[in-house]
Tab-separated table of C-alpha atoms and ligand atoms in Angstrom:
chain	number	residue	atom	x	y	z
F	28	UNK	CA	16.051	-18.514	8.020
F	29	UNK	CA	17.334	-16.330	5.754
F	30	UNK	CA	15.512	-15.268	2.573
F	31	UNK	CA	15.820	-17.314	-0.813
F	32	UNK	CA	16.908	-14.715	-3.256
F	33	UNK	CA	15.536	-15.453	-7.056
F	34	UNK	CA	16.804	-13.949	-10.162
F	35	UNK	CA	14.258	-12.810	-13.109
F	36	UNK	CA	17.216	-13.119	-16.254
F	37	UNK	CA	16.471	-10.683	-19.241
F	38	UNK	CA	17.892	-12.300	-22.504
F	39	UNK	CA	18.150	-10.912	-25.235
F	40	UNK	CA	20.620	-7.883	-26.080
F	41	UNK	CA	19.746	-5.887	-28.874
F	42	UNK	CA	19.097	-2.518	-29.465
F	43	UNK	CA	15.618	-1.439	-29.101
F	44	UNK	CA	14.427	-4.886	-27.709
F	45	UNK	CA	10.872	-6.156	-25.550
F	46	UNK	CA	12.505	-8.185	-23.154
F	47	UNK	CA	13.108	-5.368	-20.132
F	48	UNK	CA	9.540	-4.506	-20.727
F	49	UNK	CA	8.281	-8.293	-20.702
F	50	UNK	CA	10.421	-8.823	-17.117
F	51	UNK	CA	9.305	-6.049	-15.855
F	52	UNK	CA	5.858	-7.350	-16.249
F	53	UNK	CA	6.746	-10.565	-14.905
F	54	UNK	CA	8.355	-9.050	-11.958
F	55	UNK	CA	5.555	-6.735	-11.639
F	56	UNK	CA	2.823	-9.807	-11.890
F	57	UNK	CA	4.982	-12.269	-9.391
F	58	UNK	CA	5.514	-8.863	-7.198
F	59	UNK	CA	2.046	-8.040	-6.700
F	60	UNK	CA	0.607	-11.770	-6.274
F	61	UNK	CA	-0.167	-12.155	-2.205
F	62	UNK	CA	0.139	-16.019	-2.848
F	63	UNK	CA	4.266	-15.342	-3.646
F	64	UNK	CA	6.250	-14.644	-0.032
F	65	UNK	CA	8.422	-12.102	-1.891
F	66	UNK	CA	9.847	-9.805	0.757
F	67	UNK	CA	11.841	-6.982	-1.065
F	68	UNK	CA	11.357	-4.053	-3.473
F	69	UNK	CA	12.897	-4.453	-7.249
F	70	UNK	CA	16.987	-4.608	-7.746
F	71	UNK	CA	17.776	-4.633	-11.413
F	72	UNK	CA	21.817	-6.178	-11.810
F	73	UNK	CA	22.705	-3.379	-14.194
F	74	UNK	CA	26.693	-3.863	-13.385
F	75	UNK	CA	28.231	-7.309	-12.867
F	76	UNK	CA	28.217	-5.932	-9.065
F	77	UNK	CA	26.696	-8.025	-6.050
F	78	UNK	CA	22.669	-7.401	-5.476
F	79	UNK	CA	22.564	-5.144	-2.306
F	80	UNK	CA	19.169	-6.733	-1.630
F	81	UNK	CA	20.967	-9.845	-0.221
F	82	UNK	CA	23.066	-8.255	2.790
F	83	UNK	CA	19.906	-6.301	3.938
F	84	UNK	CA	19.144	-6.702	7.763
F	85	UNK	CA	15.539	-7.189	7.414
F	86	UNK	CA	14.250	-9.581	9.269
F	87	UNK	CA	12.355	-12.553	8.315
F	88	UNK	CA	9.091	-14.195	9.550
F	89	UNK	CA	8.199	-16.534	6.916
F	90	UNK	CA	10.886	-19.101	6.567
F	91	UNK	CA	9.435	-19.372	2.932
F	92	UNK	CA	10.555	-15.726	2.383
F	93	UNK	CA	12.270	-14.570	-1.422
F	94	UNK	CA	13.349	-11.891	-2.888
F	95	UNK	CA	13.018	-10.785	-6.339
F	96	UNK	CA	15.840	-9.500	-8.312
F	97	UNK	CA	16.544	-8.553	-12.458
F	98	UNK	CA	19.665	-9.591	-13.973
F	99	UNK	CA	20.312	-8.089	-17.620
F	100	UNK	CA	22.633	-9.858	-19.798
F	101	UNK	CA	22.874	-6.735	-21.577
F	102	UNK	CA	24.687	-5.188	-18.905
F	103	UNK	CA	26.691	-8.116	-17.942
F	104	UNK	CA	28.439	-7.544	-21.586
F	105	UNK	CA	30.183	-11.364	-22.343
F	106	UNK	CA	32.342	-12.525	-25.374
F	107	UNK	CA	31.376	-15.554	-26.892
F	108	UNK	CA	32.332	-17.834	-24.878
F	109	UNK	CA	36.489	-17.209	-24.176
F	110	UNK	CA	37.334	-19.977	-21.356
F	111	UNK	CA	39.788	-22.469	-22.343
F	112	UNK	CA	38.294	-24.887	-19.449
F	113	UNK	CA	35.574	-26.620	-19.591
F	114	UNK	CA	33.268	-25.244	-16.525
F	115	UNK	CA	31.626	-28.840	-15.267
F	116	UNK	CA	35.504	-30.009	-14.858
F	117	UNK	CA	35.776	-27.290	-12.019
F	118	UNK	CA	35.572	-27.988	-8.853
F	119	UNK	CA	32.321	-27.749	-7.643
F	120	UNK	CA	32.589	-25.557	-4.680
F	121	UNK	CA	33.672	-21.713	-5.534
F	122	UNK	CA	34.510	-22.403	-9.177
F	123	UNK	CA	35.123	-19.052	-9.633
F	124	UNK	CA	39.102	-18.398	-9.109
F	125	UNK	CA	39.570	-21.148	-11.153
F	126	UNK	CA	38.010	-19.366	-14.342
F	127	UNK	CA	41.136	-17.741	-16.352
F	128	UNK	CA	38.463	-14.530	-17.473
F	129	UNK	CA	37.407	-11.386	-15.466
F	130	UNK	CA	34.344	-11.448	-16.401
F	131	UNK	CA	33.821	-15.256	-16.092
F	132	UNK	CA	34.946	-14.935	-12.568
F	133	UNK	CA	32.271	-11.687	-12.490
F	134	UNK	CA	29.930	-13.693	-13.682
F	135	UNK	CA	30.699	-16.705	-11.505
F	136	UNK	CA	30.414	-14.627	-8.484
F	137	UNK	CA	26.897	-12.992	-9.509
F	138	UNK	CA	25.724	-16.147	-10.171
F	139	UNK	CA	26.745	-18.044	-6.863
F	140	UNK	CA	24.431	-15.433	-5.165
F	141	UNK	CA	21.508	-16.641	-6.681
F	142	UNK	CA	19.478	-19.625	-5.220
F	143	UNK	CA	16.980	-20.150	-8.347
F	144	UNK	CA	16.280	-18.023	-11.573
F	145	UNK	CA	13.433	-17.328	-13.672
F	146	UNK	CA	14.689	-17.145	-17.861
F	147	UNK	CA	12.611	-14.521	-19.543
F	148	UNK	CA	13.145	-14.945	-23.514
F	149	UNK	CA	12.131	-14.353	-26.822
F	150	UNK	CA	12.504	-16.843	-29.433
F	151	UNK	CA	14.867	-16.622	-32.528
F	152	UNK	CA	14.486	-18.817	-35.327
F	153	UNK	CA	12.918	-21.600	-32.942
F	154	UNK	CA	15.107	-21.274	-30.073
F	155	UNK	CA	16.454	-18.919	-27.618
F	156	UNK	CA	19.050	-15.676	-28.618
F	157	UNK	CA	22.755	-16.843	-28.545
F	158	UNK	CA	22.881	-14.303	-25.533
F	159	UNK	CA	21.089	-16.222	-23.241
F	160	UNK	CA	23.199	-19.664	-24.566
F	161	UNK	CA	25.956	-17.893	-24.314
F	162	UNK	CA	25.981	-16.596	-20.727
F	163	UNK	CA	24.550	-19.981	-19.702
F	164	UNK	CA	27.492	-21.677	-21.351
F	165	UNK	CA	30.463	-19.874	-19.675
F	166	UNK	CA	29.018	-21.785	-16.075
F	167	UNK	CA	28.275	-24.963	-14.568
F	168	UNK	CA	28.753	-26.078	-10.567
F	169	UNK	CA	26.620	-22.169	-10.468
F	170	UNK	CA	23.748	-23.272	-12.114
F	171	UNK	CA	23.605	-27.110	-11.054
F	172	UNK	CA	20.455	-28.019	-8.981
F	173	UNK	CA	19.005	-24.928	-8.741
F	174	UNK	CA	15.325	-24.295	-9.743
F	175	UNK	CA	14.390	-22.719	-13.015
F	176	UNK	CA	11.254	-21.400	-14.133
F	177	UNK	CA	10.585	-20.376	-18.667
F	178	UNK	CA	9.291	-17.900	-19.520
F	179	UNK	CA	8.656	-16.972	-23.126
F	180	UNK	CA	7.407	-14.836	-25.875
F	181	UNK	CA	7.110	-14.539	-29.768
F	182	UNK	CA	4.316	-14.378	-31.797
F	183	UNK	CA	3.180	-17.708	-30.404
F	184	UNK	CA	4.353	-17.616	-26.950
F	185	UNK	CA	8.002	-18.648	-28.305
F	186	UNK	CA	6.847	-22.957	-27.407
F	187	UNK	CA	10.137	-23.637	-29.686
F	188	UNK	CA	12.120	-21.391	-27.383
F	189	UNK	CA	10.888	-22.657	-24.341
F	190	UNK	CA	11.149	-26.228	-25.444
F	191	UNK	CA	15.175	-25.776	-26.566
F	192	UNK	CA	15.659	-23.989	-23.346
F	193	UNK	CA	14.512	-26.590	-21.252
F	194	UNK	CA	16.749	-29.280	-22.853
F	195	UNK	CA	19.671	-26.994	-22.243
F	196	UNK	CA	18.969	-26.059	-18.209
F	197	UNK	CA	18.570	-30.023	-18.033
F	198	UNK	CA	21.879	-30.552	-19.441
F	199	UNK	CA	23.155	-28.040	-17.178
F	200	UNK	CA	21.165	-30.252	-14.376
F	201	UNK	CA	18.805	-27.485	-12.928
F	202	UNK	CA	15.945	-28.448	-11.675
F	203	UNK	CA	13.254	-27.130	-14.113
F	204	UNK	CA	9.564	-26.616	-12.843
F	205	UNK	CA	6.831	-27.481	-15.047
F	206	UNK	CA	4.888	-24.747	-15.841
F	207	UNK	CA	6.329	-22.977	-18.873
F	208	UNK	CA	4.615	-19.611	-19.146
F	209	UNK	CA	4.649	-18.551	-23.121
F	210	UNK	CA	3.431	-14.925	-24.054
F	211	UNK	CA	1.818	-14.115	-27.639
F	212	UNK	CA	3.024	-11.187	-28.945
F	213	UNK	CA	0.744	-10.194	-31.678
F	214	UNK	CA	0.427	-6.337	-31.169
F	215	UNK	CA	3.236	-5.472	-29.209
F	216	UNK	CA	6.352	-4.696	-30.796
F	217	UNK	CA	9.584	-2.720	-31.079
F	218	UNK	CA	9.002	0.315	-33.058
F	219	UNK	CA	11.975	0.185	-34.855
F	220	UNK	CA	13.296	3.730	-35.920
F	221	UNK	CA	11.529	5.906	-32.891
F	222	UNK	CA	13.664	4.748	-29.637
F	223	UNK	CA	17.080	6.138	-29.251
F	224	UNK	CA	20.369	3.895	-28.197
F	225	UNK	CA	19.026	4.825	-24.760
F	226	UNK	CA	16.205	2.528	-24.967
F	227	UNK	CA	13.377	4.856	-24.182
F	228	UNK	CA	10.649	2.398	-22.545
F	229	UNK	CA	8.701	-0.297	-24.568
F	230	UNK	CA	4.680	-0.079	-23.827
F	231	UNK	CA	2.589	-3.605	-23.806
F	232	UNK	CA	-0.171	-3.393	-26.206
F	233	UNK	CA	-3.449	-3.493	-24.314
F	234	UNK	CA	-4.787	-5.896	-26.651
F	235	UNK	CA	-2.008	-8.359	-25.597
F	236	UNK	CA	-2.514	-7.612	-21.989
F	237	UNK	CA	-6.079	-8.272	-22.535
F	238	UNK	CA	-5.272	-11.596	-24.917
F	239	UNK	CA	-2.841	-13.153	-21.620
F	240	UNK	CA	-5.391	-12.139	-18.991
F	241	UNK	CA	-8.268	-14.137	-20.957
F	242	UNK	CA	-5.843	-16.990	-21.054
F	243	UNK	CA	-5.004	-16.774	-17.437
F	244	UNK	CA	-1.242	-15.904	-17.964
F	245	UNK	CA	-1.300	-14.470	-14.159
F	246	UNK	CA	-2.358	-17.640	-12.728
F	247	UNK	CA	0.007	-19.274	-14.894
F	248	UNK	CA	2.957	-17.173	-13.402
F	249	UNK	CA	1.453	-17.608	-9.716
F	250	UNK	CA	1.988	-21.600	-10.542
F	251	UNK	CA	5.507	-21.141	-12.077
F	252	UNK	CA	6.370	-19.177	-9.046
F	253	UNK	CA	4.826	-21.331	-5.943
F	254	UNK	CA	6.697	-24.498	-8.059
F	255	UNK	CA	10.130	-22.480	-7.604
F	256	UNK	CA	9.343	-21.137	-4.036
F	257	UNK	CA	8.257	-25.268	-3.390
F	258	UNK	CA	11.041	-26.312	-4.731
F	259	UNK	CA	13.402	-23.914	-2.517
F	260	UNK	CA	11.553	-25.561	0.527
F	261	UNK	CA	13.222	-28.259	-0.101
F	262	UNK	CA	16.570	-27.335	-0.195
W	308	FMN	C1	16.792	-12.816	-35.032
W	308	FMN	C2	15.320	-12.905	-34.709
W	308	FMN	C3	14.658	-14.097	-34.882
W	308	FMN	C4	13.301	-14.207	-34.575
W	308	FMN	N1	12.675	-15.410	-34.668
W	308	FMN	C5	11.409	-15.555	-34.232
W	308	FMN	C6	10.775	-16.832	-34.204
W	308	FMN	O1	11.335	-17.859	-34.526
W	308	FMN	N2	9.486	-16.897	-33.767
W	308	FMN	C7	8.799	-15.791	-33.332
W	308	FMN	O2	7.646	-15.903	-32.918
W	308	FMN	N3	9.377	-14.568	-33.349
W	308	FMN	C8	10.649	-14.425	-33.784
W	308	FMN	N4	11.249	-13.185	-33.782
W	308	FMN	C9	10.461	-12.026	-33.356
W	308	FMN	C10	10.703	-11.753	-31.872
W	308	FMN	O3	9.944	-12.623	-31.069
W	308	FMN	C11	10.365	-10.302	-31.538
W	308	FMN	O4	11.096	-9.474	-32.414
W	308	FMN	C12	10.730	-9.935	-30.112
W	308	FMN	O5	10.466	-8.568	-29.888
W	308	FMN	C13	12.204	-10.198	-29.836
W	308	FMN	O6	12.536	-9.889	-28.510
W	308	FMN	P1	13.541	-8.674	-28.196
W	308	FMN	O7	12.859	-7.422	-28.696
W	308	FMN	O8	13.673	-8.668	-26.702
W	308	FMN	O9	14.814	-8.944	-28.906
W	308	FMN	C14	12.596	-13.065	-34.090
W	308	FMN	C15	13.286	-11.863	-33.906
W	308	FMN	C16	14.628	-11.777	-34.197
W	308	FMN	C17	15.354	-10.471	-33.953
């Protein structure tokens, strides 16, 4: 059987921003965790090209077998939303020719790759960035009964966030898992002024680290994962 591939979606778009750093760390966490039957080194989507993990001729023992990949919304680079159609009117197998865009087709494509997706986010003003509705928006038949694991973070583990986006990957009729994972970021921060266009690497504050360990954030992530891998069993 072949693997399930997952994507771990960075959100937010600015210039510095914590969000690369904060997947990392879930990708890291998820990575390292013996309980998760993830089969494949890291493959961040840093063009709107197909992952090269998913052609790969390894072969597979555990039918339960994922792989774990990063898609940036950064790099994926979308208007607002341009599409004269409405995506759910599509039909539902290979929308994707019938998009009038480039990059909606692009995007289509990347998306139809994926068989479930883990939304790492910060909140703004009590909900997610307009990114991450954004890129969700221009889609439908691609995200429809897939699994989706929230994750969050803001200065109180962006709850708001996570609650808006799981009204909104409802609507879109994904099939959500429970456990919401929502980091506190107290001490860790952009320091604005000091990182270059570039984006020179954003360091978690050890006292953060420390703060999500004492609240059991990795066993947290170990249940949002095993509810996505369950729920892949049963496709
Ligand atoms: C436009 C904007 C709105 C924000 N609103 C909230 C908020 O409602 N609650 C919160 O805890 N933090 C809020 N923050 C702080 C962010 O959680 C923090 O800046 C975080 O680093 C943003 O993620 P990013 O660096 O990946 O963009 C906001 C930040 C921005 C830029």
């Amino acid at each position: 059987m072949p693997a399930k591939h997952i994507a771990i979606v960075t959100s937010s778009t600015r210039t510095p921003r914590l969000n690369p750093t904060i997947t990392r760390y879930i990708h890291d966490t998820l990575h390292k965790d013996p309980e998760i039957p993830t089969r494949k080194t890291l493959h961040t989507s840093t063009t709107t090209e197909p992952n090269p993990n998913i052609d790969t001729d390894i072969p597979d023992t555990d039918p339960r077998h994922i792989t774990l990949s990063i898609i940036d919304l950064k790099a994926q680079n979308l208007p607002l939303y341009d599409e004269p159609i409405i995506p759910a009117t599509l039909p539902a197998t290979n929308p994707a020719p019938h998009y009038k865009k480039p990059h909606t087709r692009a995007w289509s494509t990347l998306i139809q790759e994926y068989d479930a997706f883990i939304f790492v986010t910060p909140q703004y003003n009590w909900s997610v960035p307009a990114s991450l509705k954004n890129a969700l928006d221009y889609l439908f038949h691609e995200w429809k009964g897939k699994p989706a694991g929230i994750v969050t973070y803001g200065s109180r583990g962006g709850v708001k966030a996570a609650d808006h986006l799981r009204g909104i990957l409802t609507g879109l009729r994904m099939r959500v898992v429970p456990t919401n994972v929502g980091l506190p970021v107290k001490f860790t921060g952009v320091p604005v002024g000091t990182l270059s266009e570039e984006e020179e690497e954003v360091f978690i504050d050890e006292r953060d680290l420390e703060g999500w360990k004492e609240a059991g954030v990795e066993g947290m992530l170990r249940n949002l994962g095993m509810e996505i891998v369950c729920e892949l069993d049963k496709n």
